[in-house]
Amino acid sequence: MNDLDNIPLDAVKGVGPARQKLFGRLGVRNVAEALRYLPRAYSDRREVTRIAEAQSDLPSLIVAEVVSVSLRMLSWRKSVLTVKVSDGTGDLYAAWFNQPYLKTRFAKGKPVALFGKITVGKDGRLQMASPEVELSPSATSPSPHLHRIVPIYPATEELSPNVIRTVMHRIVAQYADRVTEFLPSATRGSLRLLSLSEAIRNIHFPESLSLLEQARRRLIFQELFLLQCAAALRRKFVDAAVKDRPGEVRRPRDRADRFLSRLPFPLTSAQRRSIEEIQRDLASPHPMNRLVHGDVGCGKTIVAVWAVLRCISSGEQCALMAPTEILAGQHFSEISNLLNEDKCRTALLVGSSTGKDALRRQIARGDFDLVIGTHTLFQEGVRFRRLGLAIIDEQQRFGVAQRLRLYDKGDCPDLLVLSATPVPRTLCQTLYGDMDISVIDEMPPGRLPVQTERFSSSDLPAAYARLRETLCAGNRAYVVCPKVEEEASCERASAVETFRHLSRGVFSDMRVGLLYGTMPPLEKEEAIQRFRNAFLDILVTTTVIETGIDIPDAAAILITNGECFGLAQLHQMRGRVGRGGQQGYCLVVADPQTDAATERLRVFESTTDGFRIAIEDLRLRGVGEFFGTRQHGLPEVPAANIVEDPEMLQLARKEAFGVVKGDVPLSPSEKEALGAELQKTYGEKIRLGLV
């Protein structure tokens, strides 16, 4: 929206420093952000209801004359203001509590419009408590609040819906026509889409239900279109790149295949299929750009290790990037053991590593075949002698820009991306349109589905008793809390308090340990190793174990305050147990207070299928949060539309790839506008050269 990002909110009438600060807490700091702050719902207030025809417990718009005004003081701080109105068909009594200053707004005989829910009192009188009110109403010149389809914005105690609506009405009226159109005119014409200005006006203050739906369609399409443009540009960049490494096609695979033959278990057919797809990519003159995704525990690491051996056999280096130090350390330990017989020189480079300068020099000399680390791998000071393969684990934790920075560390290195967020193939091909897709849709043989049980907080003793059963059978267990330290204002269990409670009380006869993300690295590693080596029975922890912790003997997990976690988080944590072939158990203690939390827990209890979990999580959370980098475009794509309307995805993909290929004509100004929007949303305009 170009210059609108530079117009502060206090430039709008009615927004002073205090209100600007309150809007800032909602993420609205300028006019552009205000236009992106979309209503959560709408209230149809176009039809006036006669008092005699009003139905109890239904919201109604009443237009009538004031008959009487009465203010009664119940105490020195409490009062009730009652206004009797009549429209000739009946009387209605409107009441406001503890707002005596409203009395001056009403005058006998003056017209007034009221909107609220009508109830019937014990005396049979029609009543309306704390209705929205408009003095001197006019249906020909409707206010932001009545006589129209009214937007309902997310509000706070400090900012009422009416205040937000009034400010938004002024902003839309003044600035909607100043937004920059970035969709190509050919695309808008062929798909009959509203202009961006029309869409913004009608998403905030719709002229009709039909135009509201058209506005939604336009905004959903443009978000998907931008997503697909970014994918098409990345695809174009990769397809144009050529690997310049001698003997690329003749890379030996004997070493990698011998590694597979030594494994104590057979690969699944899905793992073998993924390996063959990677083999074809490695033999191609163009760099590999492949996503391997599947459910928690499906065996992606083995596939990645095969690719590592395949590359280092020809003298190339590999880099594996993980989102956390714990996961990077886990990979280092696990892969080092797997490659013990292959004499693979492996290094760990994370933020807390000692002797980082010496490590960087060794990496630059080529002393290590495989470097495992966190985001430190793409820092400026890290250089590789000959980076042939970059692997990114849990890719949804990284943004596109981070991925490209690691890619820049070599001369067109192959890129392998791993994700434990499975998505149905057709949807995945669209959302990851720049990548080739491998899906591991089988679990290793012998893996039993984890049994999931739910308890309310009042049943916590029963949950502990159930956990003790698994411990007494010789198993180990996690207890997961949503916080590290307790706060006086929060009732959520904290890891520290839970550790004290369990180690000194409920499980004082057991060996209980503590692990959380901000612990010193050495203490974290010690806690993990003590649990791994069976010196602990219970590990009290936070979501730090969500990804990467692989301790096969852990058979049970108890998740406290389950309503605080997302669906994917719950599934990832459940995936930490039952990995050694034994029956796994997941106990969730939760007291959901919202419909969304109730639905998350219902889905979680009903299935262990990661693909179904992913679809429901996408529906509940939205695309940006689901894929780890919430977009900054207008607006967040409604997930239900992606799941239920795949045709919109295909339309956006076709148009976006047509633009990048040059099949959809763009004027110079359209190129500039689209490039600017992509740069703002994805930061890729300059990197990939749309304009």
PDB file of N, CA and C in Angstrom, residues 79-114:
ATOM      1  N   SER A  79     -25.852   3.102  39.117  1.00  0.00           N
ATOM      2  CA  SER A  79     -27.070   3.755  38.633  1.00  0.00           C
ATOM      3  C   SER A  79     -27.644   2.968  37.473  1.00  0.00           C
ATOM      4  N   VAL A  80     -28.887   3.267  37.140  1.00  0.00           N
ATOM      5  CA  VAL A  80     -29.519   2.690  35.959  1.00  0.00           C
ATOM      6  C   VAL A  80     -30.273   3.801  35.234  1.00  0.00           C
ATOM      7  N   LEU A  81     -29.987   3.964  33.959  1.00  0.00           N
ATOM      8  CA  LEU A  81     -30.671   4.941  33.109  1.00  0.00           C
ATOM      9  C   LEU A  81     -31.675   4.186  32.257  1.00  0.00           C
ATOM     10  N   THR A  82     -32.943   4.578  32.346  1.00  0.00           N
ATOM     11  CA  THR A  82     -34.006   3.921  31.578  1.00  0.00           C
ATOM     12  C   THR A  82     -34.625   4.923  30.618  1.00  0.00           C
ATOM     13  N   VAL A  83     -34.676   4.547  29.353  1.00  0.00           N
ATOM     14  CA  VAL A  83     -35.285   5.393  28.325  1.00  0.00           C
ATOM     15  C   VAL A  83     -36.444   4.615  27.696  1.00  0.00           C
ATOM     16  N   LYS A  84     -37.648   5.185  27.807  1.00  0.00           N
ATOM     17  CA  LYS A  84     -38.816   4.572  27.186  1.00  0.00           C
ATOM     18  C   LYS A  84     -39.001   5.159  25.801  1.00  0.00           C
ATOM     19  N   VAL A  85     -39.154   4.281  24.788  1.00  0.00           N
ATOM     20  CA  VAL A  85     -39.364   4.747  23.416  1.00  0.00           C
ATOM     21  C   VAL A  85     -40.623   4.081  22.855  1.00  0.00           C
ATOM     22  N   SER A  86     -41.183   4.724  21.823  1.00  0.00           N
ATOM     23  CA  SER A  86     -42.382   4.173  21.179  1.00  0.00           C
ATOM     24  C   SER A  86     -42.327   4.463  19.683  1.00  0.00           C
ATOM     25  N   ASP A  87     -42.783   3.500  18.881  1.00  0.00           N
ATOM     26  CA  ASP A  87     -42.856   3.717  17.426  1.00  0.00           C
ATOM     27  C   ASP A  87     -44.292   3.685  16.920  1.00  0.00           C
ATOM     28  N   GLY A  88     -45.240   3.780  17.826  1.00  0.00           N
ATOM     29  CA  GLY A  88     -46.642   3.767  17.450  1.00  0.00           C
ATOM     30  C   GLY A  88     -47.258   2.388  17.476  1.00  0.00           C
ATOM     31  N   THR A  89     -46.417   1.337  17.438  1.00  0.00           N
ATOM     32  CA  THR A  89     -46.949  -0.028  17.510  1.00  0.00           C
ATOM     33  C   THR A  89     -46.752  -0.632  18.889  1.00  0.00           C
ATOM     34  N   GLY A  90     -45.923   0.001  19.711  1.00  0.00           N
ATOM     35  CA  GLY A  90     -45.651  -0.534  21.033  1.00  0.00           C
ATOM     36  C   GLY A  90     -44.567   0.264  21.722  1.00  0.00           C
ATOM     37  N   ASP A  91     -44.316  -0.090  22.988  1.00  0.00           N
ATOM     38  CA  ASP A  91     -43.301   0.594  23.793  1.00  0.00           C
ATOM     39  C   ASP A  91     -42.128  -0.343  24.069  1.00  0.00           C
ATOM     40  N   LEU A  92     -40.949   0.265  24.239  1.00  0.00           N
ATOM     41  CA  LEU A  92     -39.738  -0.483  24.546  1.00  0.00           C
ATOM     42  C   LEU A  92     -38.951   0.292  25.586  1.00  0.00           C
ATOM     43  N   TYR A  93     -38.395  -0.425  26.577  1.00  0.00           N
ATOM     44  CA  TYR A  93     -37.612   0.208  27.634  1.00  0.00           C
ATOM     45  C   TYR A  93     -36.135  -0.184  27.464  1.00  0.00           C
ATOM     46  N   ALA A  94     -35.306   0.800  27.178  1.00  0.00           N
ATOM     47  CA  ALA A  94     -33.864   0.575  27.038  1.00  0.00           C
ATOM     48  C   ALA A  94     -33.171   1.005  28.322  1.00  0.00           C
ATOM     49  N   ALA A  95     -32.202   0.188  28.779  1.00  0.00           N
ATOM     50  CA  ALA A  95     -31.545   0.478  30.055  1.00  0.00           C
ATOM     51  C   ALA A  95     -30.028   0.420  29.894  1.00  0.00           C
ATOM     52  N   TRP A  96     -29.365   1.382  30.569  1.00  0.00           N
ATOM     53  CA  TRP A  96     -27.901   1.419  30.627  1.00  0.00           C
ATOM     54  C   TRP A  96     -27.483   1.501  32.093  1.00  0.00           C
ATOM     55  N   PHE A  97     -26.533   0.662  32.470  1.00  0.00           N
ATOM     56  CA  PHE A  97     -26.120   0.605  33.863  1.00  0.00           C
ATOM     57  C   PHE A  97     -24.804   1.355  34.065  1.00  0.00           C
ATOM     58  N   ASN A  98     -24.785   2.172  35.125  1.00  0.00           N
ATOM     59  CA  ASN A  98     -23.567   2.889  35.539  1.00  0.00           C
ATOM     60  C   ASN A  98     -23.007   3.790  34.444  1.00  0.00           C
ATOM     61  N   GLN A  99     -23.889   4.369  33.666  1.00  0.00           N
ATOM     62  CA  GLN A  99     -23.492   5.344  32.647  1.00  0.00           C
ATOM     63  C   GLN A  99     -24.421   6.566  32.727  1.00  0.00           C
ATOM     64  N   PRO A 100     -24.445   7.247  33.858  1.00  0.00           N
ATOM     65  CA  PRO A 100     -25.399   8.351  34.045  1.00  0.00           C
ATOM     66  C   PRO A 100     -25.196   9.493  33.058  1.00  0.00           C
ATOM     67  N   TYR A 101     -23.974   9.645  32.528  1.00  0.00           N
ATOM     68  CA  TYR A 101     -23.685  10.735  31.596  1.00  0.00           C
ATOM     69  C   TYR A 101     -24.479  10.620  30.300  1.00  0.00           C
ATOM     70  N   LEU A 102     -25.034   9.440  30.010  1.00  0.00           N
ATOM     71  CA  LEU A 102     -25.802   9.268  28.773  1.00  0.00           C
ATOM     72  C   LEU A 102     -27.142  10.005  28.811  1.00  0.00           C
ATOM     73  N   LYS A 103     -27.581  10.395  30.018  1.00  0.00           N
ATOM     74  CA  LYS A 103     -28.906  11.007  30.143  1.00  0.00           C
ATOM     75  C   LYS A 103     -29.041  12.246  29.270  1.00  0.00           C
ATOM     76  N   THR A 104     -27.969  13.020  29.150  1.00  0.00           N
ATOM     77  CA  THR A 104     -28.041  14.276  28.399  1.00  0.00           C
ATOM     78  C   THR A 104     -28.197  14.056  26.901  1.00  0.00           C
ATOM     79  N   ARG A 105     -27.999  12.820  26.436  1.00  0.00           N
ATOM     80  CA  ARG A 105     -28.083  12.559  24.999  1.00  0.00           C
ATOM     81  C   ARG A 105     -29.524  12.392  24.525  1.00  0.00           C
ATOM     82  N   PHE A 106     -30.439  12.148  25.481  1.00  0.00           N
ATOM     83  CA  PHE A 106     -31.828  11.855  25.096  1.00  0.00           C
ATOM     84  C   PHE A 106     -32.749  13.021  25.456  1.00  0.00           C
ATOM     85  N   ALA A 107     -33.669  13.312  24.546  1.00  0.00           N
ATOM     86  CA  ALA A 107     -34.664  14.368  24.787  1.00  0.00           C
ATOM     87  C   ALA A 107     -36.031  13.854  24.354  1.00  0.00           C
ATOM     88  N   LYS A 108     -37.030  14.146  25.154  1.00  0.00           N
ATOM     89  CA  LYS A 108     -38.381  13.679  24.870  1.00  0.00           C
ATOM     90  C   LYS A 108     -38.843  14.161  23.496  1.00  0.00           C
ATOM     91  N   GLY A 109     -39.402  13.245  22.713  1.00  0.00           N
ATOM     92  CA  GLY A 109     -39.922  13.569  21.391  1.00  0.00           C
ATOM     93  C   GLY A 109     -38.908  13.451  20.271  1.00  0.00           C
ATOM     94  N   LYS A 110     -37.637  13.229  20.614  1.00  0.00           N
ATOM     95  CA  LYS A 110     -36.600  13.128  19.589  1.00  0.00           C
ATOM     96  C   LYS A 110     -36.501  11.691  19.067  1.00  0.00           C
ATOM     97  N   PRO A 111     -36.185  11.518  17.765  1.00  0.00           N
ATOM     98  CA  PRO A 111     -36.040  10.170  17.214  1.00  0.00           C
ATOM     99  C   PRO A 111     -34.733   9.533  17.676  1.00  0.00           C
ATOM    100  N   VAL A 112     -34.740   8.213  17.793  1.00  0.00           N
ATOM    101  CA  VAL A 112     -33.559   7.480  18.222  1.00  0.00           C
ATOM    102  C   VAL A 112     -33.597   6.095  17.584  1.00  0.00           C
ATOM    103  N   ALA A 113     -32.435   5.563  17.260  1.00  0.00           N
ATOM    104  CA  ALA A 113     -32.323   4.195  16.754  1.00  0.00           C
ATOM    105  C   ALA A 113     -31.583   3.366  17.792  1.00  0.00           C
ATOM    106  N   LEU A 114     -32.091   2.185  18.097  1.00  0.00           N
ATOM    107  CA  LEU A 114     -31.500   1.294  19.088  1.00  0.00           C
ATOM    108  C   LEU A 114     -31.264  -0.075  18.457  1.00  0.00           C
TER     109      LEU A 114
END
